[in-house]
Each structure stands twice: as structure tokens, then as C-alpha cells.
GROMACS .gro file of C-alpha atoms in nm:
model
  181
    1UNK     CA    1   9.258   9.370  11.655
    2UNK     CA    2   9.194   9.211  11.279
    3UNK     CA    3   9.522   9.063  11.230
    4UNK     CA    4   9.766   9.300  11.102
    5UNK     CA    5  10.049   9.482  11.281
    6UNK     CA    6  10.085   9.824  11.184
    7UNK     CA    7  10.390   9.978  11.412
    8UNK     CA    8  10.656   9.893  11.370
    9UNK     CA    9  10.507   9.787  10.998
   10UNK     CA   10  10.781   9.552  10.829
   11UNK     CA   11  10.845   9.603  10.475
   12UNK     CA   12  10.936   9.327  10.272
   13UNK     CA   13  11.243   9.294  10.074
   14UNK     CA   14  11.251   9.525   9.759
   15UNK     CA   15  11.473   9.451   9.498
   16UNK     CA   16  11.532   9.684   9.168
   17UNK     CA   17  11.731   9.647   8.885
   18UNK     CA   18  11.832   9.868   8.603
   19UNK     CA   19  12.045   9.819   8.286
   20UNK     CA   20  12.098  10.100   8.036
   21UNK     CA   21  12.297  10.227   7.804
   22UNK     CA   22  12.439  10.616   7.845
   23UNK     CA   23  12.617  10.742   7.584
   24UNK     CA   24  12.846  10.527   7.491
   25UNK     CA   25  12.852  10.283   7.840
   26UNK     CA   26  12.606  10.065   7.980
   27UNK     CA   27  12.525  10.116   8.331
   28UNK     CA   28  12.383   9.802   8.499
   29UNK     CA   29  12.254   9.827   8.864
   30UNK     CA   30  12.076   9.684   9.154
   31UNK     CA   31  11.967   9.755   9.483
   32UNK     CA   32  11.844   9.534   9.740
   33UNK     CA   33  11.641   9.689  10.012
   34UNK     CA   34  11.623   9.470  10.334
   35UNK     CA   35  11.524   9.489  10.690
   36UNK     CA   36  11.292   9.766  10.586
   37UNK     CA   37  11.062   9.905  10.901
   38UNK     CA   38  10.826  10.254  10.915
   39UNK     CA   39  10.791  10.357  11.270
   40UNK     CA   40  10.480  10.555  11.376
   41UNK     CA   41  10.201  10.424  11.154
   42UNK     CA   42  10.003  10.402  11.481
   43UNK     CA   43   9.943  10.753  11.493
   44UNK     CA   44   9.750  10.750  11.193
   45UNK     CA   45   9.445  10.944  11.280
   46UNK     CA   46   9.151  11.109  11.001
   47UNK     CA   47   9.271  11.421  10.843
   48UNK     CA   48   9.015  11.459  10.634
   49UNK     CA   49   8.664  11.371  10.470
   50UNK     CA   50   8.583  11.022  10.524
   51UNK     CA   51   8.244  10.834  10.397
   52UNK     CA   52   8.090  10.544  10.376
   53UNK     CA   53   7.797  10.398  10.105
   54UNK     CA   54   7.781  10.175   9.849
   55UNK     CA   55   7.842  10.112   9.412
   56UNK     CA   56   7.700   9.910   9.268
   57UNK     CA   57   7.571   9.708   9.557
   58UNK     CA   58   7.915   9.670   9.695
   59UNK     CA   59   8.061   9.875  10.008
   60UNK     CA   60   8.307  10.139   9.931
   61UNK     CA   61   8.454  10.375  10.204
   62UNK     CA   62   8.697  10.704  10.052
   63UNK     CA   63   8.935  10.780  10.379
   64UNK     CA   64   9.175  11.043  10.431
   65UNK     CA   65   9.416  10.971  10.721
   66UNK     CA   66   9.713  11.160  10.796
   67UNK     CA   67  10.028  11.143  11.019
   68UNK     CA   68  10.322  11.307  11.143
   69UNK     CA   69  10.660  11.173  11.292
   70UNK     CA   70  10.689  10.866  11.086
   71UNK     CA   71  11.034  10.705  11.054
   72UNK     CA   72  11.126  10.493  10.792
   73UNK     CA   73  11.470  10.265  10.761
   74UNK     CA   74  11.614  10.036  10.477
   75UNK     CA   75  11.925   9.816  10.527
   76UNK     CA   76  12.044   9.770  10.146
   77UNK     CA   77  12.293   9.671   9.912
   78UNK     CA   78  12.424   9.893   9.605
   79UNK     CA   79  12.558   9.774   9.240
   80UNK     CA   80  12.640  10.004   9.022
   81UNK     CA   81  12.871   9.879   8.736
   82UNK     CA   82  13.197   9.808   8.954
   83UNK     CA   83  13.109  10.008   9.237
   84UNK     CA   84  12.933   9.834   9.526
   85UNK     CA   85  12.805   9.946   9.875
   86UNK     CA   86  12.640   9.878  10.163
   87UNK     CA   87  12.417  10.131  10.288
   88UNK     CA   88  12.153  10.231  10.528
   89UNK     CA   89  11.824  10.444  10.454
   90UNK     CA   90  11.670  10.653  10.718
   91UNK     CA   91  11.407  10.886  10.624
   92UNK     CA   92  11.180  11.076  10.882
   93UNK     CA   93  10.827  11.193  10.767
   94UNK     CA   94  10.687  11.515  10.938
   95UNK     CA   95  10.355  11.549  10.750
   96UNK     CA   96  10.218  11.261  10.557
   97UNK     CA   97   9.888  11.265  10.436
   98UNK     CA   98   9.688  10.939  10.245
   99UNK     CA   99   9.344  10.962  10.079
  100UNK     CA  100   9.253  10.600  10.008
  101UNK     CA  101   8.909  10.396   9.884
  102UNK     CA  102   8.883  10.070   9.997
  103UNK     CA  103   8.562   9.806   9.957
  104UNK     CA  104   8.469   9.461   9.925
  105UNK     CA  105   8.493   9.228   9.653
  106UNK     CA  106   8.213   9.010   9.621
  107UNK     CA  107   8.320   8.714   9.864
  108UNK     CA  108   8.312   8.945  10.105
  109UNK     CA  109   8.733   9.024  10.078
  110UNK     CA  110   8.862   9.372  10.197
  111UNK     CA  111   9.028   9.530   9.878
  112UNK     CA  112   9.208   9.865   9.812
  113UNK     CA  113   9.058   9.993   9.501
  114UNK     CA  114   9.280  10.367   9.522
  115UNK     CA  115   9.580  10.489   9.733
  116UNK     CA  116   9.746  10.821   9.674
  117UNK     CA  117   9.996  11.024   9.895
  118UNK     CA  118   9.858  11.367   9.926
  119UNK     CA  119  10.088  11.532  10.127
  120UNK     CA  120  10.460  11.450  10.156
  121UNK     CA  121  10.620  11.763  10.407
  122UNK     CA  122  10.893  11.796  10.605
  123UNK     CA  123  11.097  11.500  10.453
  124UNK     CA  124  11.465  11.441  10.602
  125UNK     CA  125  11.623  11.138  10.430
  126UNK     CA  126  11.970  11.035  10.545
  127UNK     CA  127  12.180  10.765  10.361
  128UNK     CA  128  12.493  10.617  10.483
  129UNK     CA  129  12.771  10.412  10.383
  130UNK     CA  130  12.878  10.553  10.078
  131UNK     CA  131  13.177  10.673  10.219
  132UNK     CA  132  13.279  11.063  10.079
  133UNK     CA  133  12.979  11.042   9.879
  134UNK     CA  134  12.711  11.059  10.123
  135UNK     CA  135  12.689  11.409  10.162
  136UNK     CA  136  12.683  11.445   9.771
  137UNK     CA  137  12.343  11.168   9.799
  138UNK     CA  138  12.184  11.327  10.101
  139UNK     CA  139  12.183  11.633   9.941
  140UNK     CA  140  12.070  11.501   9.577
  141UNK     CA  141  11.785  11.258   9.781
  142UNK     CA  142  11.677  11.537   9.968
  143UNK     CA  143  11.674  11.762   9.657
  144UNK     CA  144  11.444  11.502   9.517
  145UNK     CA  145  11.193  11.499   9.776
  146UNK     CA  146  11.126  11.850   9.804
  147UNK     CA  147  11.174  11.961   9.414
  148UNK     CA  148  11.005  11.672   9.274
  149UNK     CA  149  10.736  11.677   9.573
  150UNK     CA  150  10.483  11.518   9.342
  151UNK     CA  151  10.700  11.245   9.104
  152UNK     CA  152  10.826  11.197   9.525
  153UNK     CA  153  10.457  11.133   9.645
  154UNK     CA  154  10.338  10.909   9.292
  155UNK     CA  155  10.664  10.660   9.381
  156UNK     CA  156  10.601  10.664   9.773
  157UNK     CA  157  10.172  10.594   9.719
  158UNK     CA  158  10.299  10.307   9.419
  159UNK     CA  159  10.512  10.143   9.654
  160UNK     CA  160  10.301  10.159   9.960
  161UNK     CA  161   9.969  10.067   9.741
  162UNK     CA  162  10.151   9.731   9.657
  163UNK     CA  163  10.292   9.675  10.022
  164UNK     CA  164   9.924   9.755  10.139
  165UNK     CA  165   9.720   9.560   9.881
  166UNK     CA  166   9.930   9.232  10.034
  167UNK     CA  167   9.893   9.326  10.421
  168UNK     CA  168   9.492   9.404  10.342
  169UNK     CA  169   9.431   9.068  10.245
  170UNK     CA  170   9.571   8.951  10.608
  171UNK     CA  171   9.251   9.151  10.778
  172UNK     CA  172   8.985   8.942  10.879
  173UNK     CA  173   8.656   9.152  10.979
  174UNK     CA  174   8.420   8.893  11.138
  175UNK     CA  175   8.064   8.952  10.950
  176UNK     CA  176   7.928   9.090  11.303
  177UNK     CA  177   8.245   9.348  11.387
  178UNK     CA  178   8.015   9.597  11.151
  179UNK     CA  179   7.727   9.602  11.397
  180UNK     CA  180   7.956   9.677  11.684
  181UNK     CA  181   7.985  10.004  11.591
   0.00000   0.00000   0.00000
């Protein structure tokens, strides 16, 4: 309704880039995410305590909305020293929880002032195209996810809170849409 498209939400391109020295080798790598989409953001519904006031004169509302069924894929390209790959990331989300505070600035903007994933359950994640490795990454991704639950949910809520902070600023709330409710 505001100007922002939420399902199928497209992710822009992510690029990351590593170089470091192990023992006695450097290891330089890259990966470049493309064509990256989440699927089933339009389910988000409260899960949670939500309210509405103000700080210091400005309007601040703390939400807590949660999902379920929420499909993420990645088209990508791997470096890693001499070894390079073309892969595809599909991950599927069965709880996802997101406690966020958002306000505005004083020209009136929408901002995101806090975004945390709160709950990160039933995570599937299934890579592909890394020939007989791919079982040996599935297994180590999936590892990841649900041993390192919250270092999983801190780099999920970072990345989103960046995607997020740029797709806010697209929202335009007429001054009246407030008094419609």
C-alpha cells in the first residue's frame, strides 16, 4: 500500500571477500550472492508485544512479528584460492521470529532504530553445485544453524537490518494514513 513489495522480497546483490593467511598459506575468497529472493514475508503476522508512544518527542513503536514457511534462495558464485563454483542457496525457515523498534527522524522519515532475530527454528538449508562436496556443506551449513543458533540469528538480523534500513526509506506514510486507523 506504501510503496514497498514485501513477497517475493528481492535481495540485492551481496558480495564478500576474505583473504587470510592459515598456517603457512593464504586463502583468498569471494562469493557473490545474486538473484537473491525470500518467499513468504507476507505472512508476517504479530507474535508478540507490540506498543506504540513516544522519546523524546519523537514516535517510537517496539514490534514483534513472527513467521513461518519462509523460503529463501541465492544464485552465487564461489572463489576459493583455485577452486571455483557455481552454486545455488535454498534455505526454508519454519519459525522465524523479529522484535524490531522503528520511529521517525525529525523530517518526519521512517527509520529502524533496532532489529534482532529472536527465533531462528526449524532451519533446512540446501546448497548445490559443489559437486561431491555438497553433502559435506549441507551438513556443515546445517550444523551451523542449529549449533550456533545464536552467532546464526546475530548474522541473519545484521544482514536483514541493512537490507531493511534501505527498503524503509522507500515507505511513504502520507501525514493523514495515521488518523485512518
Amino acid at each position: 500500500k506504501y510503496g514497498t513489495t514485501l513477497d517475493p522480497f528481492h535481495v540485492p546483490e551481496i558480495d564478500l571477500k576474505f583473504d587470510k593467511k592459515i598456517a603457512l598459506t593464504w586463502w583468498h575468497g569471494q562469493l557473490n550472492l545474486t538473484e537473491g529472493q525470500v518467499k513468504g514475508l507476507s505472512h508476517l503476522a504479530r507474535s508478540g508485544d507490540c506498543d506504540i508512544g513516544t522519546d523524546k518527542g519523537k514516535f517510537i513503536a517496539h514490534i514483534q512479528l513472527g513467521d513461518s514457511n519462509v523460503n529463501v534462495h541465492f544464485h552465487g558464485v564461489m572463489k576459493l584460492n583455485i577452486f571455483h563454483a557455481t552454486v545455488n542457496f535454498d534455505a526454508s525457515v519454519g519459525n522465524l521470529d523479529i522484535k524490531a523498534t522503528a520511529g521517525l527522524d525529525d523530517k518526519g522519515k521512517l527509520m529502524l532504530n533496532e532489529f534482532n532475530v529472536d527465533e531462528l527454528k526449524n532451519v533446512k538449508i540446501h546448497i548445490s553445485g559443489l559437486s561431491i562436496l555438497t553433502p559435506l556443506v549441507n551438513a556443515i551449513a546445517n550444523g551451523f544453524v542449529t549449533i550456533f543458533n545464536p552467532q546464526a540469528r546475530s548474522l541473519i538480523g545484521n544482514a536483514l537490518k541493512g537490507i531493511i534500513e534501505k527498503e524503509i526509506q522507500n515507505i511513504k506514510i502520507p501525514p493523514n494514513a495515521i488518523y485512518e486507523y
